[in-house]
Amino acid sequence: METFKRKIKYYECDRMGVTHHSNYIRIMEETRIDALDQMGYGFEKMEAEGIVSPVVSVSVDYKRTTTFQDLIEVELKVLEMSALKLKFGYTMKRDGKVVCTASSTHCFIGADGRPIIIENTHPQLYAALKELM
Amino acid sequence: METFKRKIKYYECDRMGVTHHSNYIRIMEETRIDALDQMGYGFEKMEAEGIVSPVVSVSVDYKRTTTFQDLIEVELKVLEMSALKLKFGYTMKRDGKVVCTASSTHCFIGADGRPIIIENTHPQLYAALKELM
Amino acid sequence: METFKRKIKYYECDRMGVTHHSNYIRIMEETRIDALDQMGYGFEKMEAEGIVSPVVSVSVDYKRTTTFQDLIEVELKVLEMSALKLKFGYTMKRDGKVVCTASSTHCFIGADGRPIIIENTHPQLYAALKELM
Amino acid sequence: METFKRKIKYYECDRMGVTHHSNYIRIMEETRIDALDQMGYGFEKMEAEGIVSPVVSVSVDYKRTTTFQDLIEVELKVLEMSALKLKFGYTMKRDGKVVCTASSTHCFIGADGRPIIIENTHPQLYAALKELM
């Protein structure tokens, strides 16, 4: 799994000249999507199969500010994985220094709108996620 | 028709301390939606009937900067209205001074994905829009 | 203290037709700013005095989805207040039903870039925040 | 000058499943910034010298919708360049097909807050921009 990298955009910075704190939530989403892509399990494939993976909770600890043009590198880990819940951990760095740590928890919902146990329904995806633990 | 009013949010301001120029495009959308609501022709009603009204073009002239907490008042006019096209004009003011003028052009697409002539299909909406000319 | 209310905007909804989860972080900020305004301690006043109150951490639990035009009401509480730390709690409701609960932690930095103890430097603000506990 | 490329993010798509029209304005900004970077005249350098280049107007014609994961390629041209005004033209494509055309007009303001004639003050930048005509 390659580390996700992206630069802070001009319009992501606020009046204080730093990345607005809400944007880290979006970088977390980009990181998850990138990881699924790398697993060969892109979002489109999930959508095509009618699976959605809503965000149940997020939590972010801001350690250092970042700003326009800063290159953010995000290390993604799976912190927990149970039948019904998936928890990602994120460590964002700039020049090797941690700028924030975060986590997000997700469930999986099938085409019929009911929770699915991806270990059963999508063993390949389950195995790929397991490797991120 | 009451003038649409809204304050600039903290997260809408950029590193220069002013409202990022992309946000005026969003205020234009809010203004249109508010006008349709006032006409008793809310977006939900349009969506329920399967009509969509995509943005075909936008144009904005920035006259003065605005910033956090500024109260923006938007005057909306219909500049043009033909069988297939609707063009809105916007004048945004703060404390009575023009901060930007803008326009957006739209078409109407029916439930079958084809253009509709709202004068025929939705005469009430057509009449309400006519009054904004 | 009046409850903060605001409608979900069209551009805040995502492909799933629901409010994108990152936007709740922005609604939290709007709620804090509104509360400070109601306390007669607007953001501008704080900025004028050189105080900034960075977000140290945020945490959100999503309970129900919301969508375009939904009216969100946010109850704000101060959960913790110490010499150096302020923690807000948020309960967001739509039609009386909880859609999300959240918290954010802040510190206070003075004009010289160093932490300040607002109980000493800004006793009025401190007292007003105390009342939200 | 290399063409600017970037993928549409999940959170940039709206309820209709397509890229919200306001985001193209942001892609235009990213394109300009990327071009200045390639010219060795990054935004930071301009900021360091106290030059700002406000957006005076924008105009966008939407031709085709795009969506999540689409790769957008943007061709940037300088359409006009006078003592006080710079106008960029943008052609955005996906899979070789034009999705939108746009333009933005800018002026240059020096450290003293007054318009500057970059042909005189920054001949290198002027020459680099000339090459984009």
Short mmCIF file of C-alpha atoms in Angstrom, two decimals:
data_model
loop_
_atom_site.label_atom_id
_atom_site.label_comp_id
_atom_site.label_asym_id
_atom_site.label_seq_id
_atom_site.Cartn_x
_atom_site.Cartn_y
_atom_site.Cartn_z
CA MET A 1 0.00 0.00 0.00
CA GLU A 2 1.47 3.31 -1.07
CA THR A 3 1.16 6.30 1.26
CA PHE A 4 -1.42 8.81 0.06
CA LYS A 5 0.05 12.20 -0.77
CA ARG A 6 -1.56 15.46 -1.68
CA LYS A 7 -0.87 19.17 -1.52
CA ILE A 8 -2.95 21.69 0.37
CA LYS A 9 -4.91 23.90 -1.99
CA TYR A 10 -5.15 27.67 -1.78
CA TYR A 11 -8.90 27.59 -1.18
CA GLU A 12 -8.45 25.16 1.71
CA CYS A 13 -6.71 27.78 3.84
CA ASP A 14 -8.57 30.17 6.07
CA ARG A 15 -8.20 33.71 7.36
CA MET A 16 -5.47 32.58 9.75
CA GLY A 17 -3.47 31.41 6.73
CA VAL A 18 -3.71 27.76 7.75
CA THR A 19 -5.61 24.76 6.40
CA HIS A 20 -9.17 24.99 7.71
CA HIS A 21 -9.67 22.13 10.17
CA SER A 22 -12.71 20.76 8.31
CA ASN A 23 -10.55 19.91 5.32
CA TYR A 24 -8.68 17.15 7.16
CA ILE A 25 -11.98 15.24 7.22
CA ARG A 26 -11.98 15.43 3.44
CA ILE A 27 -8.35 14.34 3.20
CA MET A 28 -9.30 11.32 5.32
CA GLU A 29 -11.98 10.42 2.78
CA GLU A 30 -9.55 10.85 -0.10
CA THR A 31 -7.11 8.56 1.68
CA ARG A 32 -9.70 5.79 2.18
CA ILE A 33 -10.77 6.03 -1.45
CA ASP A 34 -7.17 5.88 -2.61
CA ALA A 35 -6.56 2.80 -0.46
CA LEU A 36 -9.63 1.03 -1.87
CA ASP A 37 -8.43 1.90 -5.37
CA GLN A 38 -5.03 0.40 -4.62
CA MET A 39 -6.76 -2.76 -3.33
CA GLY A 40 -8.49 -3.01 -6.70
CA TYR A 41 -11.71 -2.32 -4.87
CA GLY A 42 -12.60 1.13 -6.09
CA PHE A 43 -15.55 3.07 -4.88
CA GLU A 44 -17.28 2.63 -8.24
CA LYS A 45 -17.07 -1.15 -7.87
CA MET A 46 -18.61 -0.88 -4.41
CA GLU A 47 -21.31 1.40 -5.71
CA ALA A 48 -21.95 -0.91 -8.66
CA GLU A 49 -22.49 -3.76 -6.20
CA GLY A 50 -24.80 -1.55 -4.18
CA ILE A 51 -22.56 -1.51 -1.11
CA VAL A 52 -22.22 1.72 0.77
CA SER A 53 -19.95 2.33 3.68
CA PRO A 54 -21.29 5.27 5.68
CA VAL A 55 -19.13 7.16 8.13
CA VAL A 56 -20.40 6.38 11.62
CA SER A 57 -17.94 8.59 13.50
CA VAL A 58 -14.79 10.65 13.04
CA SER A 59 -12.24 11.98 15.44
CA VAL A 60 -9.29 14.27 14.73
CA ASP A 61 -6.42 15.54 16.88
CA TYR A 62 -4.71 18.55 15.38
CA LYS A 63 -1.01 18.70 16.25
CA ARG A 64 0.50 21.28 13.91
CA THR A 65 -0.97 23.70 11.39
CA THR A 66 -0.34 23.25 7.69
CA THR A 67 -0.76 25.68 4.86
CA PHE A 68 -1.04 26.22 1.12
CA GLN A 69 1.34 24.06 -0.94
CA ASP A 70 2.30 21.85 2.00
CA LEU A 71 2.61 18.23 0.94
CA ILE A 72 0.63 16.00 3.29
CA GLU A 73 1.45 12.30 3.53
CA VAL A 74 -1.15 10.08 5.11
CA GLU A 75 -0.44 6.69 6.64
CA LEU A 76 -3.58 4.59 6.80
CA LYS A 77 -4.14 1.67 9.14
CA VAL A 78 -7.09 -0.51 10.02
CA LEU A 79 -7.39 -0.16 13.79
CA GLU A 80 -10.38 -2.44 14.33
CA MET A 81 -12.41 -4.79 12.22
CA SER A 82 -15.42 -6.70 13.39
CA ALA A 83 -18.39 -8.29 11.68
CA LEU A 84 -20.16 -4.97 11.40
CA LYS A 85 -17.61 -2.26 12.01
CA LEU A 86 -14.43 -0.99 10.41
CA LYS A 87 -12.19 1.59 12.04
CA PHE A 88 -9.42 3.38 10.17
CA GLY A 89 -6.53 5.24 11.76
CA TYR A 90 -4.75 8.08 9.97
CA THR A 91 -1.42 9.74 10.64
CA MET A 92 -0.82 12.84 8.54
CA LYS A 93 2.70 14.17 8.19
CA ARG A 94 4.46 17.08 6.56
CA ASP A 95 8.23 16.82 6.18
CA GLY A 96 8.12 13.78 8.43
CA LYS A 97 6.45 15.62 11.29
CA VAL A 98 2.99 14.60 12.45
CA VAL A 99 0.42 17.31 11.74
CA CYS A 100 -2.62 15.35 12.80
CA THR A 101 -3.85 11.94 13.86
CA ALA A 102 -7.40 10.83 13.20
CA SER A 103 -9.78 7.92 13.02
CA SER A 104 -13.04 7.12 11.28
CA THR A 105 -15.49 4.31 11.88
CA HIS A 106 -17.66 2.79 9.19
CA CYS A 107 -20.27 0.12 8.69
CA PHE A 108 -21.27 -1.64 5.50
CA ILE A 109 -24.76 -1.51 4.05
CA GLY A 110 -25.87 -3.78 1.22
CA ALA A 111 -28.10 -3.12 -1.78
CA ASP A 112 -31.20 -3.83 0.33
CA GLY A 113 -30.29 -1.12 2.83
CA ARG A 114 -29.34 -3.58 5.55
CA PRO A 115 -25.97 -4.10 7.24
CA ILE A 116 -23.79 -6.69 5.59
CA ILE A 117 -20.92 -8.74 7.01
CA ILE A 118 -18.27 -8.20 4.37
CA GLU A 119 -16.21 -11.13 5.64
CA ASN A 120 -19.00 -13.28 4.15
CA THR A 121 -20.22 -11.18 1.27
CA HIS A 122 -16.89 -9.75 0.06
CA PRO A 123 -14.08 -11.96 1.37
CA GLN A 124 -11.51 -10.42 -0.99
CA LEU A 125 -12.14 -6.90 0.27
CA TYR A 126 -12.15 -8.21 3.82
CA ALA A 127 -8.75 -9.85 3.32
CA ALA A 128 -7.28 -6.71 1.76
CA LEU A 129 -8.48 -4.60 4.68
CA LYS A 130 -7.09 -7.17 7.15
CA GLU A 131 -3.66 -6.58 5.67
CA LEU A 132 -3.83 -2.94 6.73
CA MET A 133 -4.08 -3.90 10.38
CA MET B 1 -40.07 38.63 -3.69
CA GLU B 2 -37.91 39.27 -0.65
CA THR B 3 -34.22 39.96 -1.13
CA PHE B 4 -32.02 37.02 -0.14
CA LYS B 5 -29.71 37.77 2.76
CA ARG B 6 -26.93 35.78 4.32
CA LYS B 7 -23.76 36.30 6.27
CA ILE B 8 -20.31 35.26 5.13
CA LYS B 9 -19.03 32.29 7.12
CA TYR B 10 -15.60 32.02 8.67
CA TYR B 11 -14.66 29.01 6.52
CA GLU B 12 -15.60 30.90 3.34
CA CYS B 13 -12.72 33.34 3.76
CA ASP B 14 -9.28 32.66 2.39
CA ARG B 15 -5.67 33.45 3.25
CA MET B 16 -6.15 37.04 2.10
CA GLY B 17 -8.88 37.39 4.73
CA VAL B 18 -11.59 37.82 2.08
CA THR B 19 -14.44 35.66 0.85
CA HIS B 20 -12.97 33.17 -1.61
CA HIS B 21 -14.29 34.04 -5.06
CA SER B 22 -15.71 30.54 -5.64
CA ASN B 23 -18.21 31.04 -2.84
CA TYR B 24 -20.17 33.68 -4.72
CA ILE B 25 -21.18 30.92 -7.15
CA ARG B 26 -22.67 29.08 -4.16
CA ILE B 27 -24.46 32.20 -2.92
CA MET B 28 -25.98 32.51 -6.40
CA GLU B 29 -27.36 28.98 -6.07
CA GLU B 30 -28.72 29.73 -2.60
CA THR B 31 -30.43 32.83 -4.00
CA ARG B 32 -32.12 30.90 -6.84
CA ILE B 33 -33.31 28.22 -4.45
CA ASP B 34 -34.66 30.82 -2.03
CA ALA B 35 -36.53 32.53 -4.89
CA LEU B 36 -38.10 29.24 -6.02
CA ASP B 37 -39.12 28.58 -2.40
CA GLN B 38 -40.74 31.99 -2.22
CA MET B 39 -42.61 31.21 -5.46
CA GLY B 40 -43.99 28.12 -3.78
CA TYR B 41 -41.94 26.14 -6.24
CA GLY B 42 -39.32 24.59 -4.05
CA PHE B 43 -36.50 22.52 -5.36
CA GLU B 44 -38.01 19.41 -3.78
CA LYS B 45 -41.21 19.93 -5.77
CA MET B 46 -39.16 20.23 -8.95
CA GLU B 47 -37.16 17.15 -8.05
CA ALA B 48 -40.37 15.27 -7.20
CA GLU B 49 -41.69 16.09 -10.67
CA GLY B 50 -38.41 14.95 -12.18
CA ILE B 51 -37.45 18.37 -13.51
CA VAL B 52 -33.85 19.43 -13.24
CA SER B 53 -32.49 22.80 -14.16
CA PRO B 54 -28.77 22.45 -14.83
CA VAL B 55 -26.45 25.42 -14.85
CA VAL B 56 -25.36 26.03 -18.43
CA SER B 57 -23.07 28.96 -17.71
CA VAL B 58 -22.10 31.41 -15.01
CA SER B 59 -20.36 34.75 -15.07
CA VAL B 60 -19.24 36.89 -12.14
CA ASP B 61 -17.74 40.39 -11.91
CA TYR B 62 -16.10 41.03 -8.56
CA LYS B 63 -16.32 44.70 -7.53
CA ARG B 64 -15.39 44.78 -3.83
CA THR B 65 -14.08 42.17 -1.42
CA THR B 66 -16.24 40.96 1.46
CA THR B 67 -15.27 39.13 4.59
CA PHE B 68 -16.38 37.08 7.58
CA GLN B 69 -19.64 38.28 9.15
CA ASP B 70 -20.49 40.61 6.26
CA LEU B 71 -24.19 40.54 5.48
CA ILE B 72 -24.71 40.04 1.76
CA GLU B 73 -28.02 41.03 0.16
CA VAL B 74 -28.75 39.62 -3.26
CA GLU B 75 -31.19 41.11 -5.75
CA LEU B 76 -32.34 38.53 -8.25
CA LYS B 77 -33.76 39.28 -11.67
CA VAL B 78 -34.70 37.21 -14.67
CA LEU B 79 -32.68 38.74 -17.51
CA GLU B 80 -33.85 36.48 -20.31
CA MET B 81 -36.44 33.81 -20.74
CA SER B 82 -37.05 31.83 -23.86
CA ALA B 83 -38.58 28.47 -24.64
CA LEU B 84 -35.44 26.65 -23.62
CA LYS B 85 -33.31 29.06 -21.65
CA LEU B 86 -33.53 31.00 -18.43
CA LYS B 87 -30.98 33.63 -17.45
CA PHE B 88 -30.79 35.07 -13.94
CA GLY B 89 -29.01 38.29 -13.00
CA TYR B 90 -27.65 38.86 -9.48
CA THR B 91 -26.57 42.04 -7.76
CA MET B 92 -24.88 41.42 -4.41
CA LYS B 93 -24.57 44.28 -1.96
CA ARG B 94 -23.08 44.93 1.46
CA ASP B 95 -24.22 48.06 3.27
CA GLY B 96 -25.88 49.18 0.07
CA LYS B 97 -22.66 48.99 -1.97
CA VAL B 98 -22.37 46.55 -4.86
CA VAL B 99 -19.80 43.84 -4.15
CA CYS B 100 -20.45 41.76 -7.24
CA THR B 101 -22.75 41.35 -10.20
CA ALA B 102 -23.31 37.99 -11.79
CA SER B 103 -25.47 35.93 -14.09
CA SER B 104 -26.31 32.27 -14.59
CA THR B 105 -28.01 30.53 -17.48
CA HIS B 106 -30.12 27.40 -17.11
CA CYS B 107 -32.15 25.00 -19.15
CA PHE B 108 -34.93 22.68 -18.01
CA ILE B 109 -34.76 18.93 -18.39
CA GLY B 110 -37.77 16.70 -17.80
CA ALA B 111 -38.06 13.28 -16.20
CA ASP B 112 -37.16 11.60 -19.50
CA GLY B 113 -33.87 13.48 -19.71
CA ARG B 114 -35.04 15.72 -22.54
CA PRO B 115 -35.40 19.50 -22.59
CA ILE B 116 -38.83 20.75 -21.63
CA ILE B 117 -40.54 24.03 -22.42
CA ILE B 118 -41.77 25.08 -18.99
CA GLU B 119 -44.17 27.61 -20.47
CA ASN B 120 -46.17 24.56 -21.58
CA THR B 121 -45.36 22.00 -18.90
CA HIS B 122 -45.27 24.29 -15.83
CA PRO B 123 -47.21 27.47 -16.65
CA GLN B 124 -47.39 28.54 -13.00
CA LEU B 125 -43.62 28.41 -12.54
CA TYR B 126 -43.21 30.17 -15.87
CA ALA B 127 -45.53 32.98 -14.79
CA ALA B 128 -43.75 33.38 -11.45
CA LEU B 129 -40.38 33.63 -13.20
CA LYS B 130 -41.82 36.13 -15.69
CA GLU B 131 -42.64 38.42 -12.79
CA LEU B 132 -38.94 38.61 -11.91
CA MET B 133 -38.11 40.18 -15.27
CA MET C 1 -28.61 31.44 24.71
CA GLU C 2 -30.73 30.79 21.63
CA THR C 3 -30.31 27.51 19.80
CA PHE C 4 -28.43 27.87 16.53
CA LYS C 5 -30.51 26.96 13.48
CA ARG C 6 -29.62 26.63 9.87
CA LYS C 7 -30.75 24.82 6.75
CA ILE C 8 -28.68 22.37 4.80
CA LYS C 9 -27.59 23.81 1.47
CA TYR C 10 -27.85 22.07 -1.87
CA TYR C 11 -24.08 22.10 -2.38
CA GLU C 12 -23.53 20.46 1.02
CA CYS C 13 -25.14 17.21 -0.12
CA ASP C 14 -23.19 14.46 -1.79
CA ARG C 15 -23.76 11.75 -4.37
CA MET C 16 -25.73 9.71 -1.85
CA GLY C 17 -28.14 12.64 -1.56
CA VAL C 18 -27.18 13.29 2.06
CA THR C 19 -25.23 16.04 3.81
CA HIS C 20 -21.54 15.26 3.38
CA HIS C 21 -20.13 14.34 6.78
CA SER C 22 -17.40 17.00 6.62
CA ASN C 23 -20.02 19.75 6.68
CA TYR C 24 -21.04 19.00 10.26
CA ILE C 25 -17.59 20.22 11.31
CA ARG C 26 -18.42 23.52 9.64
CA ILE C 27 -21.83 23.70 11.31
CA MET C 28 -20.03 23.21 14.64
CA GLU C 29 -17.87 26.23 13.89
CA GLU C 30 -20.90 28.30 12.89
CA THR C 31 -22.56 27.32 16.17
CA ARG C 32 -19.56 28.41 18.27
CA ILE C 33 -19.33 31.71 16.42
CA ASP C 34 -23.06 32.32 16.87
CA ALA C 35 -22.74 31.60 20.61
CA LEU C 36 -19.84 34.04 20.98
CA ASP C 37 -21.88 36.65 19.10
CA GLN C 38 -24.79 36.11 21.48
CA MET C 39 -22.39 36.54 24.41
CA GLY C 40 -21.43 39.91 22.98
CA TYR C 41 -18.01 38.43 22.35
CA GLY C 42 -17.90 38.23 18.60
CA PHE C 43 -15.05 36.73 16.71
CA GLU C 44 -14.04 40.18 15.43
CA LYS C 45 -13.65 41.39 19.00
CA MET C 46 -11.45 38.41 19.77
CA GLU C 47 -9.43 38.97 16.63
CA ALA C 48 -9.14 42.68 17.43
CA GLU C 49 -7.69 41.76 20.82
CA GLY C 50 -5.33 39.33 19.14
CA ILE C 51 -6.82 36.26 20.77
CA VAL C 52 -7.18 33.16 18.68
CA SER C 53 -8.84 29.98 19.75
CA PRO C 54 -7.53 27.13 17.60
CA VAL C 55 -9.34 23.82 17.33
CA VAL C 56 -7.26 21.20 19.11
CA SER C 57 -9.52 18.24 18.40
CA VAL C 58 -12.96 17.36 17.06
CA SER C 59 -15.09 14.27 17.36
CA VAL C 60 -18.42 13.53 15.67
CA ASP C 61 -20.91 10.67 15.99
CA TYR C 62 -23.31 10.50 13.09
CA LYS C 63 -26.72 9.15 14.09
CA ARG C 64 -29.05 9.95 11.19
CA THR C 65 -28.49 11.37 7.73
CA THR C 66 -29.84 14.79 6.81
CA THR C 67 -30.37 16.35 3.45
CA PHE C 68 -30.99 19.51 1.43
CA GLN C 69 -33.44 21.93 3.07
CA ASP C 70 -33.42 20.10 6.42
CA LEU C 71 -33.44 22.55 9.31
CA ILE C 72 -30.71 21.66 11.79
CA GLU C 73 -30.95 22.90 15.38
CA VAL C 74 -27.79 22.78 17.43
CA GLU C 75 -27.66 22.75 21.21
CA LEU C 76 -24.30 23.93 22.48
CA LYS C 77 -22.84 23.16 25.88
CA VAL C 78 -19.51 23.70 27.52
CA LEU C 79 -18.44 20.23 28.63
CA GLU C 80 -15.12 21.12 30.22
CA MET C 81 -13.30 24.28 31.09
CA SER C 82 -9.88 24.49 32.61
CA ALA C 83 -7.14 27.09 32.73
CA LEU C 84 -5.95 26.15 29.28
CA LYS C 85 -8.68 24.12 27.64
CA LEU C 86 -12.27 24.59 26.56
CA LYS C 87 -14.43 21.72 25.35
CA PHE C 88 -17.77 22.27 23.62
CA GLY C 89 -20.48 19.64 23.20
CA TYR C 90 -22.98 19.78 20.33
CA THR C 91 -26.28 18.02 19.84
CA MET C 92 -27.74 18.49 16.37
CA LYS C 93 -31.40 17.76 15.81
CA ARG C 94 -33.88 17.74 12.93
CA ASP C 95 -37.56 17.67 13.83
CA GLY C 96 -36.55 16.96 17.42
CA LYS C 97 -34.55 13.85 16.51
CA VAL C 98 -30.82 13.73 17.13
CA VAL C 99 -28.87 13.57 13.87
CA CYS C 100 -25.42 13.87 15.39
CA THR C 101 -23.54 14.56 18.59
CA ALA C 102 -20.12 16.09 18.59
CA SER C 103 -17.43 17.82 20.58
CA SER C 104 -14.54 20.17 19.93
CA THR C 105 -11.64 21.16 22.14
CA HIS C 106 -9.92 24.53 21.98
CA CYS C 107 -7.14 26.45 23.61
CA PHE C 108 -6.63 30.20 23.74
CA ILE C 109 -3.59 31.94 22.32
CA GLY C 110 -2.82 35.59 23.00
CA ALA C 111 -1.40 38.29 20.78
CA ASP C 112 2.14 37.15 21.58
CA GLY C 113 1.45 33.63 20.32
CA ARG C 114 1.46 32.11 23.79
CA PRO C 115 -1.37 30.36 25.63
CA ILE C 116 -3.48 32.62 27.78
CA ILE C 117 -5.65 31.82 30.77
CA ILE C 118 -8.87 33.60 29.85
CA GLU C 119 -10.17 33.41 33.40
CA ASN C 120 -7.51 36.04 34.14
CA THR C 121 -7.24 37.90 30.86
CA HIS C 122 -10.92 37.90 29.83
CA PRO C 123 -13.05 37.29 32.93
CA GLN C 124 -16.27 38.38 31.19
CA LEU C 125 -15.86 35.86 28.38
CA TYR C 126 -14.90 33.23 30.94
CA ALA C 127 -18.06 33.90 32.94
CA ALA C 128 -20.26 33.76 29.84
CA LEU C 129 -18.76 30.40 28.83
CA LYS C 130 -19.20 29.11 32.39
CA GLU C 131 -22.93 29.71 32.03
CA LEU C 132 -23.04 27.24 29.13
CA MET C 133 -21.85 24.41 31.37
CA MET D 1 3.98 23.97 -19.97
CA GLU D 2 2.46 20.68 -18.88
CA THR D 3 -1.30 20.30 -18.88
CA PHE D 4 -2.78 20.36 -15.38
CA LYS D 5 -4.50 17.12 -14.42
CA ARG D 6 -6.59 16.21 -11.43
CA LYS D 7 -9.31 13.78 -10.45
CA ILE D 8 -12.75 14.78 -9.24
CA LYS D 9 -13.15 14.07 -5.52
CA TYR D 10 -16.11 12.32 -3.93
CA TYR D 11 -17.04 15.37 -1.89
CA GLU D 12 -17.07 17.55 -5.01
CA CYS D 13 -20.12 15.75 -6.41
CA ASP D 14 -23.64 16.79 -5.61
CA ARG D 15 -27.06 15.17 -5.19
CA MET D 16 -27.33 14.74 -8.96
CA GLY D 17 -24.17 12.64 -8.84
CA VAL D 18 -22.18 15.18 -10.83
CA THR D 19 -19.39 17.62 -10.00
CA HIS D 20 -20.98 20.67 -8.40
CA HIS D 21 -20.58 23.58 -10.82
CA SER D 22 -18.85 25.78 -8.22
CA ASN D 23 -15.89 23.39 -8.10
CA TYR D 24 -14.77 24.24 -11.63
CA ILE D 25 -13.93 27.71 -10.34
CA ARG D 26 -11.60 26.04 -7.85
CA ILE D 27 -10.04 23.85 -10.53
CA MET D 28 -9.35 27.03 -12.51
CA GLU D 29 -7.47 28.43 -9.52
CA GLU D 30 -5.50 25.20 -9.12
CA THR D 31 -4.58 25.38 -12.80
CA ARG D 32 -3.29 28.96 -12.56
CA ILE D 33 -1.26 28.12 -9.47
CA ASP D 34 0.21 25.05 -11.15
CA ALA D 35 1.16 27.13 -14.19
CA LEU D 36 2.89 29.76 -12.05
CA ASP D 37 4.74 26.95 -10.27
CA GLN D 38 5.91 25.55 -13.60
CA MET D 39 7.10 29.04 -14.58
CA GLY D 40 9.23 29.05 -11.45
CA TYR D 41 6.97 31.81 -10.20
CA GLY D 42 5.10 30.15 -7.40
CA PHE D 43 2.40 31.80 -5.41
CA GLU D 44 4.67 31.92 -2.34
CA LYS D 45 7.23 33.90 -4.29
CA MET D 46 4.54 36.35 -5.34
CA GLU D 47 3.25 36.59 -1.80
CA ALA D 48 6.79 37.07 -0.50
CA GLU D 49 7.19 39.99 -2.89
CA GLY D 50 3.87 41.37 -1.73
CA ILE D 51 2.18 40.98 -5.11
CA VAL D 52 -1.37 39.79 -5.17
CA SER D 53 -3.37 38.99 -8.24
CA PRO D 54 -7.06 39.24 -7.40
CA VAL D 55 -9.71 37.67 -9.56
CA VAL D 56 -11.63 40.47 -11.27
CA SER D 57 -14.09 38.26 -13.13
CA VAL D 58 -14.80 34.65 -14.05
CA SER D 59 -16.95 33.06 -16.69
CA VAL D 60 -17.69 29.37 -17.21
CA ASP D 61 -19.58 27.47 -19.93
CA TYR D 62 -20.54 23.99 -18.84
CA LYS D 63 -20.61 21.54 -21.76
CA ARG D 64 -20.74 18.07 -20.20
CA THR D 65 -21.13 16.83 -16.64
CA THR D 66 -18.27 15.07 -14.90
CA THR D 67 -18.28 12.91 -11.83
CA PHE D 68 -16.27 11.28 -9.06
CA GLN D 69 -12.93 9.81 -10.22
CA ASP D 70 -13.08 11.51 -13.63
CA LEU D 71 -9.67 12.77 -14.66
CA ILE D 72 -9.88 16.38 -15.77
CA GLU D 73 -7.16 17.84 -18.00
CA VAL D 74 -6.98 21.59 -18.23
CA GLU D 75 -5.36 23.51 -21.07
CA LEU D 76 -4.44 27.01 -19.99
CA LYS D 77 -3.89 29.95 -22.30
CA VAL D 78 -3.34 33.64 -21.84
CA LEU D 79 -6.11 35.26 -23.88
CA GLU D 80 -5.26 38.89 -23.20
CA MET D 81 -2.48 40.76 -21.54
CA SER D 82 -2.31 44.48 -21.10
CA ALA D 83 -0.54 46.83 -18.73
CA LEU D 84 -3.09 46.25 -16.02
CA LYS D 85 -5.06 43.17 -16.96
CA LEU D 86 -4.43 39.48 -17.50
CA LYS D 87 -7.04 37.13 -18.90
CA PHE D 88 -6.66 33.36 -18.79
CA GLY D 89 -8.64 30.91 -20.91
CA TYR D 90 -9.27 27.32 -19.76
CA THR D 91 -10.39 24.28 -21.68
CA MET D 92 -11.21 21.33 -19.46
CA LYS D 93 -11.39 17.86 -21.00
CA ARG D 94 -12.19 14.33 -19.91
CA ASP D 95 -11.13 11.55 -22.25
CA GLY D 96 -10.37 14.18 -24.86
CA LYS D 97 -13.89 15.61 -24.79
CA VAL D 98 -14.46 19.20 -23.69
CA VAL D 99 -16.42 19.35 -20.43
CA CYS D 100 -16.15 23.08 -19.93
CA THR D 101 -14.52 26.24 -21.19
CA ALA D 102 -13.85 29.16 -18.94
CA SER D 103 -11.97 32.38 -18.46
CA SER D 104 -10.77 34.51 -15.57
CA THR D 105 -9.50 38.08 -15.50
CA HIS D 106 -6.94 39.36 -13.01
CA CYS D 107 -5.08 42.49 -12.11
CA PHE D 108 -1.83 42.84 -10.18
CA ILE D 109 -1.53 44.76 -6.94
CA GLY D 110 1.82 45.59 -5.36
CA ALA D 111 2.92 45.65 -1.74
CA ASP D 112 1.58 49.19 -1.35
CA GLY D 113 -1.92 48.11 -2.39
CA ARG D 114 -1.73 49.86 -5.74
CA PRO D 115 -1.91 48.35 -9.23
CA ILE D 116 1.43 47.43 -10.71
CA ILE D 117 2.47 46.98 -14.32
CA ILE D 118 4.25 43.64 -14.17
CA GLU D 119 5.91 44.22 -17.55
CA ASN D 120 8.01 46.78 -15.67
CA THR D 121 8.16 45.36 -12.17
CA HIS D 122 8.42 41.64 -12.99
CA PRO D 123 9.65 41.29 -16.59
CA GLN D 124 10.48 37.59 -16.14
CA LEU D 125 6.95 36.70 -15.04
CA TYR D 126 5.59 38.88 -17.84
CA ALA D 127 7.67 37.04 -20.41
CA ALA D 128 6.62 33.65 -19.09
CA LEU D 129 2.95 34.62 -19.27
CA LYS D 130 3.45 35.99 -22.80
CA GLU D 131 4.55 32.53 -23.88
CA LEU D 132 1.15 31.16 -22.92
CA MET D 133 -0.59 33.38 -25.46
#
